[in-house]
């Protein structure tokens, strides 16, 4: 069978070859094309991705109406889709040569990194505009009738209490670091360097030249230079860092976490490795003050804060860490913590185990590095947050991504670029036009279109190496539909191994059917009121019955869902003045997602806030017949 995508034929031929030597052959590797079933939300038509080893690449709708490349670890991808979103993942597995695998992986990685650079340029241009507008406000000194811009914040400034700290009573860890630098670089080194950086900051000038026409491509890195706002940020961070060091400033009390209990006491075997790590960090920071990298200021701020927490741990005999939660961290509600809901207790137990594991690995390393300490710091934050939440009966902050104690804050006494209004005003016009042009170019290059540039066509065009410059399938057909693209992949090969990752709900139901009465399980789990697997949540619209496994009864249950959602909508209209329309919106969406069920089409699987049981919770297995 022919295909519009030649790479599919390459994979098809590879899949038909005999595999010798091992599970995937001595000179073979695995590439998997993934089709994720539909569910309520942004992927109501399904989703596709490409797995190469333990990395998964796909495309997501993003700002400016664009498609952004995403790179995810396989376990995380599987958890998001098969567990949290309750969607079965269908897998077409191909054995390909290592050379072909490496070529595909290199292309996807390279384009992922290049696209991220383009969005970073856009962020810098937006920061340029906002910084210039703030400088104009300061220069004019008249804010009447205008919405003022907030003063720029310095990353890490909220970690230290600079005002009122005397050199004599400063933080012990920074006193030693300061004296080390004075001995190595001279007694006046810090004062001289701060003066140089302050003068450099005062002489910063934004450009007034309009940008040349540009074309954004995910095959070519942007050539934007060093943005005005990036230079300003880096200089502010360097100046603040050296001021902190010069005064040996103390940590802000709220920047620390001080876990209670004997579990955070240092045992005798841990004291010497911790001291050695702190000494190594002090030596690294002493070198960092003379670094040539432009962003060393923020690295020095965070490094000094961690050094002080390490020295405090040594003195107190207890592990102490910085508070690394972001200001916008998601939270578990106060009510669920006070009730000690089972899933909260399980999350707390997992946090404790993960902290104990991170601690054991850190102290088992002969020479642990920054990455190992950052991981330990993050795990300690999660564990301590549950401890304090239970002890105080308050909400518990949650954070899935890697944490970093940046704590941005305004620093009032930093120098300001001395740029006259006659320069700032044309610079503002230039900044606005530069941002407009770049955003337009981003949209031209990566803009989402339902049929010819969606998660399917963009993925397949990348797999081809960019056969079509705009990522579109110019030959028509229905391969832009996720399910059809997956079938086309299978048809093109004939020999691809078909696997699946069943959804969390399917996995749990299969286990229940194996242990309990089938009718009792179906009656209990068929609806959202009595289900033991699913709990209604704000991520889902309103519905009563699951129809995924309803078979011929799907239209009947779908009709009941429509009626129930209509009732929810009517109730929501009455409550709209009090809940800002949330109930009405849930009912309206519920009716919309239930209508396809009248025609035997199931789009909604029910999403989960949390899924109990041991990870990975769902397993890869041969596809169902």
Tab-separated table of N, CA and C in Angstrom, residues 22 28 41 56 61 65 71 84 135 142 174 190 272 319 325 339 362 370 442 455 467 476 523 529 550 611:
chain	number	residue	atom	x	y	z
A	22	UNK	N	18.373	-10.236	19.916
A	22	UNK	CA	17.765	-9.867	21.188
A	22	UNK	C	16.349	-9.467	20.922
A	28	UNK	N	19.149	-2.920	16.092
A	28	UNK	CA	17.825	-2.330	15.900
A	28	UNK	C	17.436	-1.548	17.136
A	41	UNK	N	-11.855	18.192	26.445
A	41	UNK	CA	-10.739	19.105	26.567
A	41	UNK	C	-10.182	19.480	25.211
A	56	UNK	N	9.228	11.154	24.441
A	56	UNK	CA	8.017	11.265	23.627
A	56	UNK	C	7.942	12.690	23.089
A	61	UNK	N	-1.216	22.862	21.421
A	61	UNK	CA	-1.656	24.225	21.171
A	61	UNK	C	-1.038	25.149	22.217
A	65	UNK	N	-1.871	31.184	19.204
A	65	UNK	CA	-2.515	30.264	18.274
A	65	UNK	C	-1.523	29.400	17.525
A	71	UNK	N	8.633	17.820	24.516
A	71	UNK	CA	9.452	16.625	24.743
A	71	UNK	C	9.207	16.177	26.186
A	84	UNK	N	-4.256	10.327	34.386
A	84	UNK	CA	-4.960	11.559	34.731
A	84	UNK	C	-6.107	11.849	33.771
A	135	UNK	N	10.614	52.644	32.086
A	135	UNK	CA	11.603	53.719	32.110
A	135	UNK	C	10.990	55.041	31.668
A	142	UNK	N	4.969	61.390	35.679
A	142	UNK	CA	3.544	61.747	35.728
A	142	UNK	C	2.741	60.528	35.324
A	174	UNK	N	28.269	33.198	54.456
A	174	UNK	CA	28.673	34.222	53.498
A	174	UNK	C	29.864	35.026	54.014
A	190	UNK	N	35.212	43.381	45.688
A	190	UNK	CA	33.750	43.444	45.609
A	190	UNK	C	33.280	44.867	45.385
A	272	UNK	N	30.052	14.685	57.928
A	272	UNK	CA	31.261	14.963	57.164
A	272	UNK	C	30.982	15.113	55.667
A	319	UNK	N	18.951	18.976	58.986
A	319	UNK	CA	18.876	19.388	57.592
A	319	UNK	C	17.925	20.566	57.445
A	325	UNK	N	9.211	26.254	46.432
A	325	UNK	CA	7.916	26.254	45.755
A	325	UNK	C	7.713	27.569	44.999
A	339	UNK	N	-9.335	16.811	56.659
A	339	UNK	CA	-10.038	15.524	56.721
A	339	UNK	C	-9.088	14.355	56.608
A	362	UNK	N	21.920	10.948	47.906
A	362	UNK	CA	22.831	12.094	48.006
A	362	UNK	C	24.039	11.742	48.869
A	370	UNK	N	25.597	19.673	42.251
A	370	UNK	CA	24.450	20.570	42.417
A	370	UNK	C	23.139	19.890	42.049
A	442	UNK	N	6.297	34.130	14.131
A	442	UNK	CA	6.055	32.896	14.880
A	442	UNK	C	4.753	32.241	14.433
A	455	UNK	N	-1.724	18.604	15.317
A	455	UNK	CA	-0.741	17.749	15.997
A	455	UNK	C	-0.313	16.573	15.130
A	467	UNK	N	9.253	17.826	4.508
A	467	UNK	CA	8.977	17.754	3.072
A	467	UNK	C	8.206	18.970	2.604
A	476	UNK	N	-4.147	16.287	0.384
A	476	UNK	CA	-5.505	16.018	0.834
A	476	UNK	C	-5.600	14.745	1.632
A	523	UNK	N	-23.087	-1.829	37.489
A	523	UNK	CA	-24.042	-0.896	38.079
A	523	UNK	C	-23.349	0.163	38.931
A	529	UNK	N	-21.910	8.927	40.335
A	529	UNK	CA	-22.391	9.076	41.706
A	529	UNK	C	-21.864	7.981	42.623
A	550	UNK	N	-20.429	1.148	27.325
A	550	UNK	CA	-21.887	0.924	27.410
A	550	UNK	C	-22.417	0.092	26.258
A	611	UNK	N	-4.947	9.518	41.107
A	611	UNK	CA	-5.230	8.106	40.897
A	611	UNK	C	-4.442	7.282	41.904
